[in-house]
Amino acid sequence: LAPVLLLLLTALVWRKNFHMRGLTYRSTVVPLGQERVMKSLFYLGLLATVDAGLRRTGQLLALLKLPSGPSSQSSALLRLLLLHAPFAIWAATGPLSSSGTTRDDRGWSDRATKLGLWRWLSANVFGHTRIVLSEEWKQLSEQEKRRDRK
């Protein structure tokens, strides 16, 4: 329950303070240290949620007397080697690193936007939103900005 609560708490703080919105809804950029702390908490909550799901699934299989694979200690070692270590390496070299920052467009990929999954997500999950570049945002009228903020 704690990992899910951590995820929800970081999501609420991000939503309330527009942490992931750049300058669109904020007058200043989120300080780099604060951005990294919030991302770290989010990724920690995500990792812990996946880990808890795997542990609970193993416990459920054991309770139902179904084959659940290796022992508890072996399962913990496998989760460490196949989940925690790769996740930590990805986070440290990706979104938490200087090169993986969301503060500029270094991580942007035009090729990724042509993928079917990207198009499906943009149409079905984020279809109600409109993305504008910061320079374009500056040129919008106050009425257009108010409409887009809702």
Protein backbone atom coordinates (compact mmCIF):
# COMPACT_ATOMS: atom_id res chain seq x y z
CA LEU A 1 0.00 0.00 0.00
CA ALA A 2 2.87 2.38 0.79
CA PRO A 3 4.34 2.29 -2.75
CA VAL A 4 0.97 3.12 -4.29
CA LEU A 5 0.49 5.96 -1.80
CA LEU A 6 3.96 7.30 -2.67
CA LEU A 7 3.04 7.24 -6.37
CA LEU A 8 -0.26 9.02 -5.70
CA LEU A 9 1.37 11.61 -3.46
CA THR A 10 4.07 12.50 -5.98
CA ALA A 11 1.46 12.65 -8.76
CA LEU A 12 -0.71 15.00 -6.68
CA VAL A 13 2.24 17.27 -5.84
CA TRP A 14 3.28 17.33 -9.51
CA ARG A 15 -0.28 18.12 -10.59
CA LYS A 16 -0.80 20.83 -8.00
CA ASN A 17 2.51 22.57 -8.68
CA PHE A 18 2.73 21.89 -12.45
CA HIS A 19 6.16 20.28 -11.97
CA MET A 20 6.12 18.48 -15.30
CA ARG A 21 4.74 21.34 -17.38
CA GLY A 22 7.85 23.43 -18.07
CA LEU A 23 7.02 27.12 -18.24
CA THR A 24 3.53 26.71 -19.65
CA TYR A 25 1.82 27.01 -16.27
CA ARG A 26 4.71 28.25 -14.15
CA SER A 27 6.40 31.60 -14.05
CA THR A 28 9.79 30.01 -13.28
CA VAL A 29 11.53 26.72 -14.02
CA VAL A 30 11.44 24.09 -11.26
CA PRO A 31 14.87 24.04 -9.58
CA LEU A 32 16.95 21.12 -10.85
CA GLY A 33 17.42 19.63 -7.37
CA GLN A 34 13.68 19.71 -6.68
CA GLU A 35 12.95 18.13 -10.08
CA ARG A 36 15.39 15.29 -9.38
CA VAL A 37 13.98 14.66 -5.89
CA MET A 38 10.43 14.47 -7.23
CA LYS A 39 11.44 12.20 -10.11
CA SER A 40 13.41 9.98 -7.72
CA LEU A 41 10.40 9.63 -5.42
CA PHE A 42 8.15 8.84 -8.36
CA TYR A 43 10.48 6.19 -9.79
CA LEU A 44 11.05 4.72 -6.33
CA GLY A 45 7.29 4.42 -5.87
CA LEU A 46 6.93 2.86 -9.31
CA LEU A 47 9.69 0.32 -8.65
CA ALA A 48 8.29 -0.54 -5.21
CA THR A 49 4.79 -1.01 -6.68
CA VAL A 50 6.04 -3.44 -9.32
CA ASP A 51 8.13 -5.26 -6.70
CA ALA A 52 5.18 -5.53 -4.31
CA GLY A 53 2.99 -6.84 -7.13
CA LEU A 54 5.52 -9.56 -7.91
CA ARG A 55 5.86 -10.51 -4.22
CA ARG A 56 2.09 -10.61 -3.69
CA THR A 57 1.63 -12.72 -6.83
CA GLY A 58 4.17 -15.24 -5.48
CA GLN A 59 2.40 -15.30 -2.12
CA LEU A 60 -0.96 -15.83 -3.80
CA LEU A 61 0.40 -18.70 -5.89
CA ALA A 62 1.83 -20.32 -2.74
CA LEU A 63 -1.47 -19.83 -0.90
CA LEU A 64 -3.37 -21.51 -3.74
CA LYS A 65 -0.81 -24.35 -3.71
CA LEU A 66 0.14 -23.59 -7.32
CA PRO A 67 3.72 -23.90 -8.54
CA SER A 68 5.25 -20.53 -7.73
CA GLY A 69 8.78 -21.00 -8.94
CA PRO A 70 11.88 -20.54 -6.81
CA SER A 71 12.07 -20.14 -3.05
CA SER A 72 11.49 -16.82 -1.31
CA GLN A 73 15.22 -16.07 -1.08
CA SER A 74 15.79 -17.01 -4.72
CA SER A 75 12.83 -14.86 -5.77
CA ALA A 76 14.27 -11.90 -3.86
CA LEU A 77 17.64 -12.37 -5.56
CA LEU A 78 15.98 -12.65 -8.98
CA ARG A 79 13.97 -9.46 -8.35
CA LEU A 80 17.19 -7.71 -7.33
CA LEU A 81 19.08 -8.86 -10.42
CA LEU A 82 16.30 -8.65 -13.00
CA LEU A 83 14.23 -5.72 -11.70
CA HIS A 84 16.01 -3.48 -9.20
CA ALA A 85 19.48 -3.38 -10.78
CA PRO A 86 18.31 -2.71 -14.37
CA PHE A 87 15.77 -0.16 -13.11
CA ALA A 88 18.43 1.67 -11.06
CA ILE A 89 20.85 1.71 -14.01
CA TRP A 90 18.11 2.98 -16.35
CA ALA A 91 17.05 5.72 -13.91
CA ALA A 92 20.63 6.84 -13.20
CA THR A 93 21.65 6.93 -16.85
CA GLY A 94 18.29 8.07 -18.21
CA PRO A 95 15.73 10.38 -16.62
CA LEU A 96 17.78 11.28 -13.54
CA SER A 97 20.97 12.07 -15.46
CA SER A 98 21.96 15.38 -16.98
CA SER A 99 21.58 13.95 -20.48
CA GLY A 100 18.09 12.62 -19.75
CA THR A 101 16.66 15.83 -18.40
CA THR A 102 13.24 17.04 -19.50
CA ARG A 103 14.40 20.65 -19.26
CA ASP A 104 15.17 20.81 -22.97
CA ASP A 105 14.50 18.73 -26.06
CA ARG A 106 17.66 16.56 -26.04
CA GLY A 107 15.56 13.44 -25.47
CA TRP A 108 13.05 14.23 -28.25
CA SER A 109 12.76 11.72 -31.05
CA ASP A 110 10.80 12.43 -34.21
CA ARG A 111 11.04 8.74 -35.06
CA ALA A 112 9.27 7.82 -31.79
CA THR A 113 6.32 10.06 -32.67
CA LYS A 114 5.70 8.00 -35.79
CA LEU A 115 5.28 4.75 -33.82
CA GLY A 116 1.79 3.26 -33.69
CA LEU A 117 1.82 3.25 -29.88
CA TRP A 118 2.63 6.97 -29.79
CA ARG A 119 -0.18 7.79 -32.23
CA TRP A 120 -2.65 5.64 -30.28
CA LEU A 121 -1.68 7.26 -26.96
CA SER A 122 -1.90 10.78 -28.39
CA ALA A 123 -5.34 10.10 -29.87
CA ASN A 124 -6.91 8.03 -27.08
CA VAL A 125 -5.17 9.07 -23.88
CA PHE A 126 -3.99 12.61 -24.55
CA GLY A 127 -6.44 13.56 -27.30
CA HIS A 128 -7.93 16.39 -25.25
CA THR A 129 -4.59 18.15 -24.90
CA ARG A 130 -2.67 20.39 -27.22
CA ILE A 131 1.10 20.67 -27.16
CA VAL A 132 2.67 23.99 -28.01
CA LEU A 133 6.30 25.00 -27.83
CA SER A 134 7.28 27.66 -25.32
CA GLU A 135 7.85 30.18 -28.10
CA GLU A 136 4.40 29.45 -29.50
CA TRP A 137 2.90 29.76 -26.01
CA LYS A 138 4.31 33.26 -25.67
CA GLN A 139 2.48 34.30 -28.85
CA LEU A 140 -0.97 33.07 -27.72
CA SER A 141 -3.52 35.61 -26.51
CA GLU A 142 -4.57 35.58 -22.85
CA GLN A 143 -7.94 34.16 -23.89
CA GLU A 144 -6.26 31.23 -25.70
CA LYS A 145 -4.01 30.60 -22.71
CA ARG A 146 -6.96 30.53 -20.30
CA ARG A 147 -8.81 28.10 -22.61
CA ASP A 148 -5.78 25.78 -22.81
CA ARG A 149 -5.24 25.81 -19.03
CA LYS A 150 -8.64 24.29 -18.31
